[in-house]
Amino acid sequence: MEDYIKIAKNGLWSNNQALVALLGLCPLLAVTNNIVNAIGLGIATTFVLVASNVTISIFRNQIRKEVRIPIFVLLIASFVTIVELLMQSYFYELYLILGIFVPLIVTNCAILGRAEAFASKNTWGKSLLDGLMMGVGFSVVLIVLGAMRELIGSGTLFDQSALLLGSLGDTLSVNVFEDYQGTLLAILPPGAFIGLGLIVALKNFIDLRKS
Amino acid sequence: MLRSILKAGLLLFVFTVVSIFFVALTQTTTKEQIKHNEQQLLIKRLGELVSGYSNDILADKYTKKLHLHNIEQTVTIYPAKSNNVIFAHLIEHTYPNGYNGNIRLLTGIDTNNQLLGVRVIAHKETPGLGDKIETKKSDWIKQFSGLSLSNPDKESWKVKRDGGVFDSFTGATITPRAIVSATYQLLELFSKKDFLNNKK
């Protein structure tokens, strides 16, 4: 039991892939100009992480050391392709917005990193939890950054949630500031770097205070 | 040594086959739905510009190679018919000189050479400045409906900054200028007689 709590804590906080390992920054910085994009990419990444972790841990004793990396890459690429196809068939408009960043999940080092560092050495149960927690930890950072940039950049929250939830989403979109002209910096790439920097700093600050 | 190489190779082979199987399975099961989604989106886009057509507009589309916006390009043309008579064309074309490269446009022109409207399909203009050409961000692009080569006259088919009638956005003149110019050039091309008849 203690193991599992440790795994969860690792994924969500102390070894957070986006804040501590600083992996997967390319999609993280690119798609987080609003919450809906962030949630979409977060779910897709988490799904791939869980699927690849579970599969690799199940076959960890069969996968020979000398070919493990090609096999990991093969499995991850397959899962990403499957996710891409599923998104195209169920969330087509969201897929169009996320565009190239869905196939680019394959290059997210966090996924190969967890396969090599965790799933190839642990049982499938632990690997599932590890994948899930790493994915959720990554998604939370995506969403926080997305919320910050959307709020400052365009003055809305959950804009275009219809892409994810259908007609239900229309009620969710909030125009926080009326007649807000928007702050361009937050939407453009520099805003992503500054925002992520602030979140990393905040995390370090909290850690420092605790110790 | 050889044995272990063979074993590793076999393992890799097995994983490849199984992976391909699952990817192929997903692809076959989602194929129909994806095609359906693509068509629905296209019909929605076309429907914003033209209504009241009775033909299967996606099946009737054709492509044409032509010299437009100073480049050679292949445009896709969707003819809208009612009672088997074409009353409008919707043209998907590329304008290469946006602020940040290509802008894909869908322009509707009826048989009297009047604009049904213009919509942006894809662009890389600056978010927050140039992207006001999207209907999501502003109504700017809707002003083209009903215009033609003579309305406004040739001198006025420019953004206000160049002495014309079209507003430009604060901080972004190139993007609206591109749309205005692209629309005018396409109208001009369509006004030429027999332009659509020499299909090729």
mmCIF file of C-alpha atoms in Angstrom:
data_model
loop_
_atom_site.group_PDB
_atom_site.id
_atom_site.type_symbol
_atom_site.label_atom_id
_atom_site.label_comp_id
_atom_site.label_asym_id
_atom_site.label_seq_id
_atom_site.Cartn_x
_atom_site.Cartn_y
_atom_site.Cartn_z
ATOM 1 C CA MET A 1 0.000 0.000 0.000
ATOM 2 C CA GLU A 2 2.768 2.385 0.891
ATOM 3 C CA ASP A 3 4.309 1.692 -2.500
ATOM 4 C CA TYR A 4 1.167 2.800 -4.250
ATOM 5 C CA ILE A 5 0.907 6.028 -2.286
ATOM 6 C CA LYS A 6 4.509 6.749 -3.141
ATOM 7 C CA ILE A 7 3.859 6.119 -6.836
ATOM 8 C CA ALA A 8 0.891 8.472 -6.781
ATOM 9 C CA LYS A 9 2.826 11.176 -4.979
ATOM 10 C CA ASN A 10 5.697 10.798 -7.389
ATOM 11 C CA GLY A 11 3.555 11.234 -10.451
ATOM 12 C CA LEU A 12 1.459 14.078 -9.167
ATOM 13 C CA TRP A 13 4.080 16.103 -7.355
ATOM 14 C CA SER A 14 7.637 15.113 -6.522
ATOM 15 C CA ASN A 15 8.540 13.719 -9.935
ATOM 16 C CA ASN A 16 5.933 15.562 -11.991
ATOM 17 C CA GLN A 17 6.914 15.056 -15.622
ATOM 18 C CA ALA A 18 6.211 18.623 -16.641
ATOM 19 C CA LEU A 19 7.445 20.487 -13.562
ATOM 20 C CA VAL A 20 10.370 18.416 -12.334
ATOM 21 C CA ALA A 21 11.468 16.225 -15.218
ATOM 22 C CA LEU A 22 10.554 19.020 -17.676
ATOM 23 C CA LEU A 23 9.632 16.433 -20.291
ATOM 24 C CA GLY A 24 7.117 16.810 -23.062
ATOM 25 C CA LEU A 25 7.494 20.558 -23.198
ATOM 26 C CA CYS A 26 6.917 20.832 -26.929
ATOM 27 C CA PRO A 27 3.197 19.917 -26.849
ATOM 28 C CA LEU A 28 2.842 21.426 -23.370
ATOM 29 C CA LEU A 29 3.902 24.869 -24.505
ATOM 30 C CA ALA A 30 2.281 24.724 -27.896
ATOM 31 C CA VAL A 31 -1.316 23.759 -27.168
ATOM 32 C CA THR A 32 -1.973 25.423 -23.826
ATOM 33 C CA ASN A 33 -3.488 28.661 -25.095
ATOM 34 C CA ASN A 34 -6.831 27.560 -23.701
ATOM 35 C CA ILE A 35 -8.260 25.012 -21.276
ATOM 36 C CA VAL A 36 -10.108 22.869 -23.790
ATOM 37 C CA ASN A 37 -6.988 22.175 -25.848
ATOM 38 C CA ALA A 38 -5.113 21.405 -22.653
ATOM 39 C CA ILE A 39 -7.726 18.896 -21.484
ATOM 40 C CA GLY A 40 -7.807 17.234 -24.903
ATOM 41 C CA LEU A 41 -4.069 16.749 -25.086
ATOM 42 C CA GLY A 42 -3.943 15.767 -21.399
ATOM 43 C CA ILE A 43 -6.447 12.952 -21.876
ATOM 44 C CA ALA A 44 -4.715 11.691 -25.006
ATOM 45 C CA THR A 45 -1.288 11.697 -23.336
ATOM 46 C CA THR A 46 -2.594 9.978 -20.208
ATOM 47 C CA PHE A 47 -4.268 7.279 -22.266
ATOM 48 C CA VAL A 48 -1.047 6.559 -24.157
ATOM 49 C CA LEU A 49 0.981 6.545 -20.922
ATOM 50 C CA VAL A 50 -1.346 4.072 -19.196
ATOM 51 C CA ALA A 51 -1.654 1.805 -22.230
ATOM 52 C CA SER A 52 2.068 1.685 -22.927
ATOM 53 C CA ASN A 53 2.974 1.222 -19.257
ATOM 54 C CA VAL A 54 0.531 -1.655 -18.771
ATOM 55 C CA THR A 55 1.477 -3.453 -21.986
ATOM 56 C CA ILE A 56 5.191 -3.126 -21.381
ATOM 57 C CA SER A 57 4.958 -4.295 -17.773
ATOM 58 C CA ILE A 58 2.940 -7.364 -18.752
ATOM 59 C CA PHE A 59 5.560 -8.425 -21.298
ATOM 60 C CA ARG A 60 8.554 -7.171 -19.321
ATOM 61 C CA ASN A 61 9.973 -10.666 -18.842
ATOM 62 C CA GLN A 62 9.609 -11.576 -22.510
ATOM 63 C CA ILE A 63 11.067 -8.358 -23.885
ATOM 64 C CA ARG A 64 14.765 -8.975 -24.386
ATOM 65 C CA LYS A 65 17.103 -6.289 -23.245
ATOM 66 C CA GLU A 66 18.839 -5.711 -26.564
ATOM 67 C CA VAL A 67 15.625 -4.984 -28.473
ATOM 68 C CA ARG A 68 13.646 -3.319 -25.698
ATOM 69 C CA ILE A 69 13.887 0.237 -27.032
ATOM 70 C CA PRO A 70 12.601 -0.615 -30.542
ATOM 71 C CA ILE A 71 9.753 -2.566 -28.959
ATOM 72 C CA PHE A 72 8.860 0.319 -26.622
ATOM 73 C CA VAL A 73 8.889 2.764 -29.517
ATOM 74 C CA LEU A 74 6.804 0.401 -31.625
ATOM 75 C CA LEU A 75 4.187 -0.015 -28.894
ATOM 76 C CA ILE A 76 4.037 3.698 -28.084
ATOM 77 C CA ALA A 77 3.739 4.630 -31.764
ATOM 78 C CA SER A 78 0.909 2.115 -32.184
ATOM 79 C CA PHE A 79 -1.012 3.476 -29.214
ATOM 80 C CA VAL A 80 -0.569 7.034 -30.424
ATOM 81 C CA THR A 81 -1.869 6.089 -33.856
ATOM 82 C CA ILE A 82 -4.871 4.411 -32.257
ATOM 83 C CA VAL A 83 -5.578 7.481 -30.118
ATOM 84 C CA GLU A 84 -5.248 9.694 -33.159
ATOM 85 C CA LEU A 85 -7.779 7.610 -35.088
ATOM 86 C CA LEU A 86 -10.181 7.523 -32.154
ATOM 87 C CA MET A 87 -9.962 11.291 -31.722
ATOM 88 C CA GLN A 88 -10.612 11.782 -35.403
ATOM 89 C CA SER A 89 -13.737 9.711 -35.177
ATOM 90 C CA TYR A 90 -15.143 11.065 -31.901
ATOM 91 C CA PHE A 91 -13.705 14.562 -31.399
ATOM 92 C CA TYR A 92 -13.024 15.610 -34.951
ATOM 93 C CA GLU A 93 -13.016 19.383 -34.465
ATOM 94 C CA LEU A 94 -10.816 19.173 -31.401
ATOM 95 C CA TYR A 95 -8.505 16.940 -33.392
ATOM 96 C CA LEU A 96 -8.272 19.600 -36.091
ATOM 97 C CA ILE A 97 -7.203 22.177 -33.500
ATOM 98 C CA LEU A 98 -4.666 19.964 -31.758
ATOM 99 C CA GLY A 99 -3.474 18.925 -35.202
ATOM 100 C CA ILE A 100 0.133 17.835 -35.336
ATOM 101 C CA PHE A 101 0.432 17.653 -31.544
ATOM 102 C CA VAL A 102 -1.555 14.433 -31.301
ATOM 103 C CA PRO A 103 0.890 12.404 -33.436
ATOM 104 C CA LEU A 104 3.694 14.267 -31.670
ATOM 105 C CA ILE A 105 2.729 12.575 -28.386
ATOM 106 C CA VAL A 106 4.967 9.819 -29.674
ATOM 107 C CA THR A 107 7.973 12.074 -29.166
ATOM 108 C CA ASN A 108 6.971 12.946 -25.610
ATOM 109 C CA CYS A 109 9.994 11.653 -23.724
ATOM 110 C CA ALA A 110 7.895 11.198 -20.605
ATOM 111 C CA ILE A 111 6.231 8.153 -22.148
ATOM 112 C CA LEU A 112 9.398 6.358 -23.221
ATOM 113 C CA GLY A 113 10.951 7.493 -19.958
ATOM 114 C CA ARG A 114 8.281 5.803 -17.828
ATOM 115 C CA ALA A 115 8.419 2.674 -19.979
ATOM 116 C CA GLU A 116 12.159 2.345 -19.461
ATOM 117 C CA ALA A 117 12.413 3.587 -15.873
ATOM 118 C CA PHE A 118 9.277 2.059 -14.384
ATOM 119 C CA ALA A 119 7.135 -0.274 -16.470
ATOM 120 C CA SER A 120 10.006 -2.543 -17.528
ATOM 121 C CA LYS A 121 10.784 -3.283 -13.875
ATOM 122 C CA ASN A 122 7.396 -3.388 -12.126
ATOM 123 C CA THR A 123 4.146 -5.324 -12.051
ATOM 124 C CA TRP A 124 1.289 -4.268 -14.271
ATOM 125 C CA GLY A 125 -0.768 -2.942 -11.361
ATOM 126 C CA LYS A 126 1.952 -0.587 -10.222
ATOM 127 C CA SER A 127 2.721 0.398 -13.799
ATOM 128 C CA LEU A 128 -0.916 1.218 -14.436
ATOM 129 C CA LEU A 129 -0.998 3.497 -11.412
ATOM 130 C CA ASP A 130 2.323 5.046 -12.377
ATOM 131 C CA GLY A 131 1.109 5.765 -15.919
ATOM 132 C CA LEU A 132 -2.147 7.178 -14.638
ATOM 133 C CA MET A 133 -0.522 9.412 -12.033
ATOM 134 C CA MET A 134 2.209 10.646 -14.358
ATOM 135 C CA GLY A 135 -0.484 11.373 -16.944
ATOM 136 C CA VAL A 136 -2.734 13.157 -14.480
ATOM 137 C CA GLY A 137 0.204 15.157 -13.113
ATOM 138 C CA PHE A 138 1.129 16.204 -16.628
ATOM 139 C CA SER A 139 -2.490 17.027 -17.480
ATOM 140 C CA VAL A 140 -2.943 19.166 -14.376
ATOM 141 C CA VAL A 141 0.031 21.306 -15.392
ATOM 142 C CA LEU A 142 -1.381 21.546 -18.925
ATOM 143 C CA ILE A 143 -4.752 22.644 -17.577
ATOM 144 C CA VAL A 144 -3.386 25.159 -15.075
ATOM 145 C CA LEU A 145 -1.175 26.695 -17.739
ATOM 146 C CA GLY A 146 -4.062 26.635 -20.207
ATOM 147 C CA ALA A 147 -6.361 28.355 -17.704
ATOM 148 C CA MET A 148 -3.774 31.028 -16.913
ATOM 149 C CA ARG A 149 -3.128 31.802 -20.557
ATOM 150 C CA GLU A 150 -6.779 31.730 -21.565
ATOM 151 C CA LEU A 151 -7.817 33.993 -18.700
ATOM 152 C CA ILE A 152 -5.050 36.530 -19.213
ATOM 153 C CA GLY A 153 -4.874 36.201 -22.972
ATOM 154 C CA SER A 154 -8.510 36.242 -23.996
ATOM 155 C CA GLY A 155 -10.460 36.837 -20.786
ATOM 156 C CA THR A 156 -12.481 33.622 -21.077
ATOM 157 C CA LEU A 157 -12.496 30.206 -19.455
ATOM 158 C CA PHE A 158 -13.614 26.920 -21.016
ATOM 159 C CA ASP A 159 -14.172 28.669 -24.337
ATOM 160 C CA GLN A 160 -15.179 26.212 -27.058
ATOM 161 C CA SER A 161 -15.878 23.380 -24.625
ATOM 162 C CA ALA A 162 -18.464 22.230 -27.138
ATOM 163 C CA LEU A 163 -15.587 20.630 -29.027
ATOM 164 C CA LEU A 164 -15.103 18.243 -26.139
ATOM 165 C CA LEU A 165 -18.563 17.873 -24.626
ATOM 166 C CA GLY A 166 -20.948 18.581 -27.463
ATOM 167 C CA SER A 167 -23.885 20.902 -26.836
ATOM 168 C CA LEU A 168 -23.406 20.485 -23.094
ATOM 169 C CA GLY A 169 -20.210 22.489 -23.394
ATOM 170 C CA ASP A 170 -21.912 25.658 -24.543
ATOM 171 C CA THR A 171 -23.135 26.381 -21.053
ATOM 172 C CA LEU A 172 -19.690 25.938 -19.582
ATOM 173 C CA SER A 173 -17.922 28.705 -21.443
ATOM 174 C CA VAL A 174 -17.439 31.740 -19.218
ATOM 175 C CA ASN A 175 -16.613 35.219 -20.351
ATOM 176 C CA VAL A 176 -14.773 36.343 -17.265
ATOM 177 C CA PHE A 177 -14.082 39.929 -18.247
ATOM 178 C CA GLU A 178 -16.600 41.735 -20.418
ATOM 179 C CA ASP A 179 -15.161 43.760 -23.305
ATOM 180 C CA TYR A 180 -11.681 42.489 -22.581
ATOM 181 C CA GLN A 181 -9.305 43.172 -25.434
ATOM 182 C CA GLY A 182 -6.957 40.332 -24.603
ATOM 183 C CA THR A 183 -3.284 40.279 -23.803
ATOM 184 C CA LEU A 184 -1.440 38.991 -26.797
ATOM 185 C CA LEU A 185 1.687 38.009 -24.887
ATOM 186 C CA ALA A 186 -0.135 35.312 -22.948
ATOM 187 C CA ILE A 187 -1.417 33.622 -26.091
ATOM 188 C CA LEU A 188 1.840 33.731 -28.017
ATOM 189 C CA PRO A 189 4.676 31.241 -27.284
ATOM 190 C CA PRO A 190 6.561 33.554 -24.868
ATOM 191 C CA GLY A 191 3.481 33.530 -22.643
ATOM 192 C CA ALA A 192 3.742 29.753 -22.439
ATOM 193 C CA PHE A 193 7.364 29.888 -21.319
ATOM 194 C CA ILE A 194 6.713 32.626 -18.778
ATOM 195 C CA GLY A 195 3.639 30.828 -17.453
ATOM 196 C CA LEU A 196 5.421 27.498 -17.105
ATOM 197 C CA GLY A 197 8.351 29.238 -15.439
ATOM 198 C CA LEU A 198 6.004 30.759 -12.874
ATOM 199 C CA ILE A 199 4.374 27.399 -12.139
ATOM 200 C CA VAL A 200 7.759 25.689 -11.711
ATOM 201 C CA ALA A 201 8.860 28.519 -9.418
ATOM 202 C CA LEU A 202 5.688 28.185 -7.367
ATOM 203 C CA LYS A 203 6.229 24.450 -6.971
ATOM 204 C CA ASN A 204 9.819 24.963 -5.865
ATOM 205 C CA PHE A 205 8.700 27.648 -3.453
ATOM 206 C CA ILE A 206 6.143 25.321 -1.846
ATOM 207 C CA ASP A 207 8.728 22.532 -1.589
ATOM 208 C CA LEU A 208 11.209 24.889 -0.003
ATOM 209 C CA ARG A 209 8.709 26.144 2.537
ATOM 210 C CA LYS A 210 7.829 22.586 3.524
ATOM 211 C CA SER A 211 11.385 21.541 4.219
ATOM 212 C CA MET B 1 25.245 -15.690 -30.527
ATOM 213 C CA LEU B 2 23.303 -16.325 -33.720
ATOM 214 C CA ARG B 3 20.577 -17.920 -31.664
ATOM 215 C CA SER B 4 20.111 -14.856 -29.522
ATOM 216 C CA ILE B 5 20.052 -12.558 -32.547
ATOM 217 C CA LEU B 6 17.363 -14.741 -34.102
ATOM 218 C CA LYS B 7 15.380 -14.779 -30.886
ATOM 219 C CA ALA B 8 15.525 -11.001 -30.584
ATOM 220 C CA GLY B 9 14.543 -10.637 -34.230
ATOM 221 C CA LEU B 10 11.633 -13.012 -33.826
ATOM 222 C CA LEU B 11 10.433 -11.126 -30.764
ATOM 223 C CA LEU B 12 10.560 -7.841 -32.609
ATOM 224 C CA PHE B 13 8.695 -9.444 -35.483
ATOM 225 C CA VAL B 14 5.926 -10.757 -33.236
ATOM 226 C CA PHE B 15 5.456 -7.366 -31.587
ATOM 227 C CA THR B 16 5.371 -5.653 -34.983
ATOM 228 C CA VAL B 17 2.706 -8.012 -36.316
ATOM 229 C CA VAL B 18 0.523 -7.670 -33.227
ATOM 230 C CA SER B 19 0.864 -3.860 -33.196
ATOM 231 C CA ILE B 20 0.024 -3.588 -36.872
ATOM 232 C CA PHE B 21 -2.987 -5.805 -36.295
ATOM 233 C CA PHE B 22 -4.411 -3.515 -33.632
ATOM 234 C CA VAL B 23 -3.690 -0.325 -35.542
ATOM 235 C CA ALA B 24 -5.290 -1.808 -38.665
ATOM 236 C CA LEU B 25 -8.290 -2.950 -36.641
ATOM 237 C CA THR B 26 -8.819 0.546 -35.246
ATOM 238 C CA GLN B 27 -8.371 2.048 -38.655
ATOM 239 C CA THR B 28 -11.006 -0.157 -40.283
ATOM 240 C CA THR B 29 -13.507 0.425 -37.515
ATOM 241 C CA THR B 30 -13.092 4.210 -37.464
ATOM 242 C CA LYS B 31 -12.732 4.756 -41.207
ATOM 243 C CA GLU B 32 -16.404 5.314 -41.937
ATOM 244 C CA GLN B 33 -16.891 7.653 -39.014
ATOM 245 C CA ILE B 34 -13.841 9.764 -39.902
ATOM 246 C CA LYS B 35 -14.989 10.102 -43.492
ATOM 247 C CA HIS B 36 -18.426 11.052 -42.246
ATOM 248 C CA ASN B 37 -16.915 13.705 -39.930
ATOM 249 C CA GLU B 38 -14.843 15.218 -42.725
ATOM 250 C CA GLN B 39 -17.885 15.462 -44.966
ATOM 251 C CA GLN B 40 -20.081 16.907 -42.248
ATOM 252 C CA LEU B 41 -17.559 19.638 -41.543
ATOM 253 C CA LEU B 42 -17.296 20.460 -45.231
ATOM 254 C CA ILE B 43 -21.063 20.552 -45.660
ATOM 255 C CA LYS B 44 -21.310 22.821 -42.630
ATOM 256 C CA ARG B 45 -18.729 25.156 -44.105
ATOM 257 C CA LEU B 46 -20.356 25.196 -47.525
ATOM 258 C CA GLY B 47 -23.741 25.691 -45.893
ATOM 259 C CA GLU B 48 -22.565 28.938 -44.335
ATOM 260 C CA LEU B 49 -22.160 30.404 -47.791
ATOM 261 C CA VAL B 50 -24.861 28.786 -49.868
ATOM 262 C CA SER B 51 -28.240 27.297 -49.161
ATOM 263 C CA GLY B 52 -31.037 25.873 -51.203
ATOM 264 C CA TYR B 53 -28.971 23.597 -53.392
ATOM 265 C CA SER B 54 -30.444 20.238 -54.281
ATOM 266 C CA ASN B 55 -27.445 18.396 -55.686
ATOM 267 C CA ASP B 56 -24.967 16.219 -53.845
ATOM 268 C CA ILE B 57 -22.440 19.013 -53.703
ATOM 269 C CA LEU B 58 -19.571 16.880 -52.430
ATOM 270 C CA ALA B 59 -19.990 14.347 -55.216
ATOM 271 C CA ASP B 60 -20.147 17.055 -57.882
ATOM 272 C CA LYS B 61 -16.930 18.757 -56.905
ATOM 273 C CA TYR B 62 -14.037 18.976 -59.334
ATOM 274 C CA THR B 63 -10.561 20.404 -59.354
ATOM 275 C CA LYS B 64 -8.984 22.809 -61.765
ATOM 276 C CA LYS B 65 -5.387 23.859 -62.254
ATOM 277 C CA LEU B 66 -5.023 27.559 -62.749
ATOM 278 C CA HIS B 67 -2.893 30.604 -62.348
ATOM 279 C CA LEU B 68 -4.377 32.509 -59.442
ATOM 280 C CA HIS B 69 -2.868 34.932 -56.906
ATOM 281 C CA ASN B 70 0.372 34.824 -58.900
ATOM 282 C CA ILE B 71 0.995 31.122 -58.387
ATOM 283 C CA GLU B 72 0.017 27.935 -60.165
ATOM 284 C CA GLN B 73 -2.459 26.125 -57.963
ATOM 285 C CA THR B 74 -5.158 23.504 -57.963
ATOM 286 C CA VAL B 75 -8.469 24.862 -56.780
ATOM 287 C CA THR B 76 -11.436 22.754 -55.743
ATOM 288 C CA ILE B 77 -14.767 23.883 -57.081
ATOM 289 C CA TYR B 78 -18.142 22.885 -55.649
ATOM 290 C CA PRO B 79 -21.039 23.716 -57.966
ATOM 291 C CA ALA B 80 -24.353 24.402 -56.238
ATOM 292 C CA LYS B 81 -27.325 23.437 -58.391
ATOM 293 C CA SER B 82 -31.033 23.691 -58.074
ATOM 294 C CA ASN B 83 -33.153 21.803 -60.605
ATOM 295 C CA ASN B 84 -29.925 20.738 -62.272
ATOM 296 C CA VAL B 85 -28.963 24.307 -63.075
ATOM 297 C CA ILE B 86 -25.825 25.709 -61.506
ATOM 298 C CA PHE B 87 -26.578 28.892 -59.609
ATOM 299 C CA ALA B 88 -23.349 29.317 -57.660
ATOM 300 C CA HIS B 89 -19.812 28.059 -57.316
ATOM 301 C CA LEU B 90 -17.896 27.586 -54.097
ATOM 302 C CA ILE B 91 -14.178 27.752 -54.644
ATOM 303 C CA GLU B 92 -11.505 26.528 -52.304
ATOM 304 C CA HIS B 93 -8.257 28.315 -53.113
ATOM 305 C CA THR B 94 -4.949 29.322 -51.559
ATOM 306 C CA TYR B 95 -3.639 32.845 -51.159
ATOM 307 C CA PRO B 96 0.123 32.584 -50.649
ATOM 308 C CA ASN B 97 0.907 36.046 -49.259
ATOM 309 C CA GLY B 98 -0.651 36.213 -45.827
ATOM 310 C CA TYR B 99 1.362 37.693 -42.999
ATOM 311 C CA ASN B 100 2.568 34.227 -42.223
ATOM 312 C CA GLY B 101 2.302 32.192 -45.401
ATOM 313 C CA ASN B 102 -0.654 30.487 -46.995
ATOM 314 C CA ILE B 103 -4.262 31.326 -46.256
ATOM 315 C CA ARG B 104 -6.813 28.747 -47.422
ATOM 316 C CA LEU B 105 -10.072 30.374 -48.395
ATOM 317 C CA LEU B 106 -13.514 29.225 -49.389
ATOM 318 C CA THR B 107 -15.253 31.765 -51.569
ATOM 319 C CA GLY B 108 -18.794 31.559 -52.868
ATOM 320 C CA ILE B 109 -19.670 33.313 -56.121
ATOM 321 C CA ASP B 110 -23.064 33.105 -57.772
ATOM 322 C CA THR B 111 -23.649 33.037 -61.518
ATOM 323 C CA ASN B 112 -24.195 36.815 -61.584
ATOM 324 C CA ASN B 113 -20.635 37.155 -60.284
ATOM 325 C CA GLN B 114 -21.851 38.343 -56.940
ATOM 326 C CA LEU B 115 -20.137 37.175 -53.769
ATOM 327 C CA LEU B 116 -22.075 34.831 -51.529
ATOM 328 C CA GLY B 117 -19.393 35.174 -48.927
ATOM 329 C CA VAL B 118 -15.852 34.353 -47.922
ATOM 330 C CA ARG B 119 -14.603 32.049 -45.181
ATOM 331 C CA VAL B 120 -11.138 31.184 -43.978
ATOM 332 C CA ILE B 121 -10.442 27.449 -43.852
ATOM 333 C CA ALA B 122 -6.872 27.503 -42.585
ATOM 334 C CA HIS B 123 -4.332 30.186 -41.801
ATOM 335 C CA LYS B 124 -1.247 30.898 -39.734
ATOM 336 C CA GLU B 125 -1.873 34.582 -39.044
ATOM 337 C CA THR B 126 -0.904 36.063 -35.682
ATOM 338 C CA PRO B 127 -3.258 34.968 -32.897
ATOM 339 C CA GLY B 128 -5.010 37.967 -31.370
ATOM 340 C CA LEU B 129 -4.261 40.255 -34.309
ATOM 341 C CA GLY B 130 -4.615 38.689 -37.738
ATOM 342 C CA ASP B 131 -6.959 35.924 -36.637
ATOM 343 C CA LYS B 132 -9.927 38.291 -36.590
ATOM 344 C CA ILE B 133 -10.562 36.947 -40.078
ATOM 345 C CA GLU B 134 -12.086 33.881 -38.401
ATOM 346 C CA THR B 135 -15.839 34.057 -37.853
ATOM 347 C CA LYS B 136 -15.199 32.842 -34.307
ATOM 348 C CA LYS B 137 -13.246 35.992 -33.487
ATOM 349 C CA SER B 138 -15.094 38.707 -35.407
ATOM 350 C CA ASP B 139 -17.691 39.348 -38.088
ATOM 351 C CA TRP B 140 -15.212 41.150 -40.309
ATOM 352 C CA ILE B 141 -15.176 38.556 -43.052
ATOM 353 C CA LYS B 142 -18.956 38.502 -43.347
ATOM 354 C CA GLN B 143 -18.978 41.949 -44.969
ATOM 355 C CA PHE B 144 -18.064 40.449 -48.337
ATOM 356 C CA SER B 145 -21.481 38.881 -48.919
ATOM 357 C CA GLY B 146 -23.302 40.608 -51.743
ATOM 358 C CA LEU B 147 -20.291 42.468 -53.088
ATOM 359 C CA SER B 148 -19.098 42.189 -56.656
ATOM 360 C CA LEU B 149 -16.493 43.643 -59.015
ATOM 361 C CA SER B 150 -18.530 46.813 -59.466
ATOM 362 C CA ASN B 151 -19.733 47.072 -55.887
ATOM 363 C CA PRO B 152 -17.618 48.754 -54.588
ATOM 364 C CA ASP B 153 -15.734 49.980 -57.652
ATOM 365 C CA LYS B 154 -12.220 48.893 -58.464
ATOM 366 C CA GLU B 155 -10.488 51.725 -56.640
ATOM 367 C CA SER B 156 -12.321 50.909 -53.427
ATOM 368 C CA TRP B 157 -11.462 47.203 -53.357
ATOM 369 C CA LYS B 158 -8.706 47.898 -50.839
ATOM 370 C CA VAL B 159 -8.359 48.272 -47.099
ATOM 371 C CA LYS B 160 -9.008 51.763 -45.782
ATOM 372 C CA ARG B 161 -5.355 52.369 -45.233
ATOM 373 C CA ASP B 162 -4.738 51.953 -48.969
ATOM 374 C CA GLY B 163 -7.656 54.220 -49.827
ATOM 375 C CA GLY B 164 -10.363 51.579 -50.064
ATOM 376 C CA VAL B 165 -13.488 50.773 -48.083
ATOM 377 C CA PHE B 166 -12.491 47.750 -45.990
ATOM 378 C CA ASP B 167 -11.507 48.134 -42.349
ATOM 379 C CA SER B 168 -8.191 46.744 -41.255
ATOM 380 C CA PHE B 169 -7.403 45.522 -37.758
ATOM 381 C CA THR B 170 -5.323 47.380 -35.233
ATOM 382 C CA GLY B 171 -1.838 45.998 -35.532
ATOM 383 C CA ALA B 172 -2.591 43.869 -38.551
ATOM 384 C CA THR B 173 -3.026 45.372 -41.990
ATOM 385 C CA ILE B 174 -1.399 42.671 -44.055
ATOM 386 C CA THR B 175 -3.939 39.994 -43.195
ATOM 387 C CA PRO B 176 -7.094 41.924 -44.214
ATOM 388 C CA ARG B 177 -5.254 43.265 -47.229
ATOM 389 C CA ALA B 178 -4.531 39.670 -48.240
ATOM 390 C CA ILE B 179 -8.169 38.622 -47.956
ATOM 391 C CA VAL B 180 -9.430 41.645 -49.889
ATOM 392 C CA SER B 181 -6.895 41.134 -52.638
ATOM 393 C CA ALA B 182 -7.539 37.373 -52.819
ATOM 394 C CA THR B 183 -11.282 37.932 -53.087
ATOM 395 C CA TYR B 184 -10.939 40.586 -55.769
ATOM 396 C CA GLN B 185 -8.577 38.504 -57.879
ATOM 397 C CA LEU B 186 -10.867 35.513 -57.737
ATOM 398 C CA LEU B 187 -13.863 37.623 -58.720
ATOM 399 C CA GLU B 188 -11.897 39.006 -61.624
ATOM 400 C CA LEU B 189 -10.963 35.534 -62.804
ATOM 401 C CA PHE B 190 -14.560 34.367 -62.575
ATOM 402 C CA SER B 191 -15.885 37.325 -64.508
ATOM 403 C CA LYS B 192 -13.967 36.211 -67.573
ATOM 404 C CA LYS B 193 -16.306 34.599 -70.026
ATOM 405 C CA ASP B 194 -16.107 30.861 -70.535
ATOM 406 C CA PHE B 195 -13.631 30.604 -67.745
ATOM 407 C CA LEU B 196 -15.338 27.559 -66.273
ATOM 408 C CA ASN B 197 -16.259 25.944 -69.549
ATOM 409 C CA ASN B 198 -12.752 25.112 -70.668
ATOM 410 C CA LYS B 199 -12.459 22.460 -67.989
ATOM 411 C CA LYS B 200 -9.005 21.084 -67.521
#
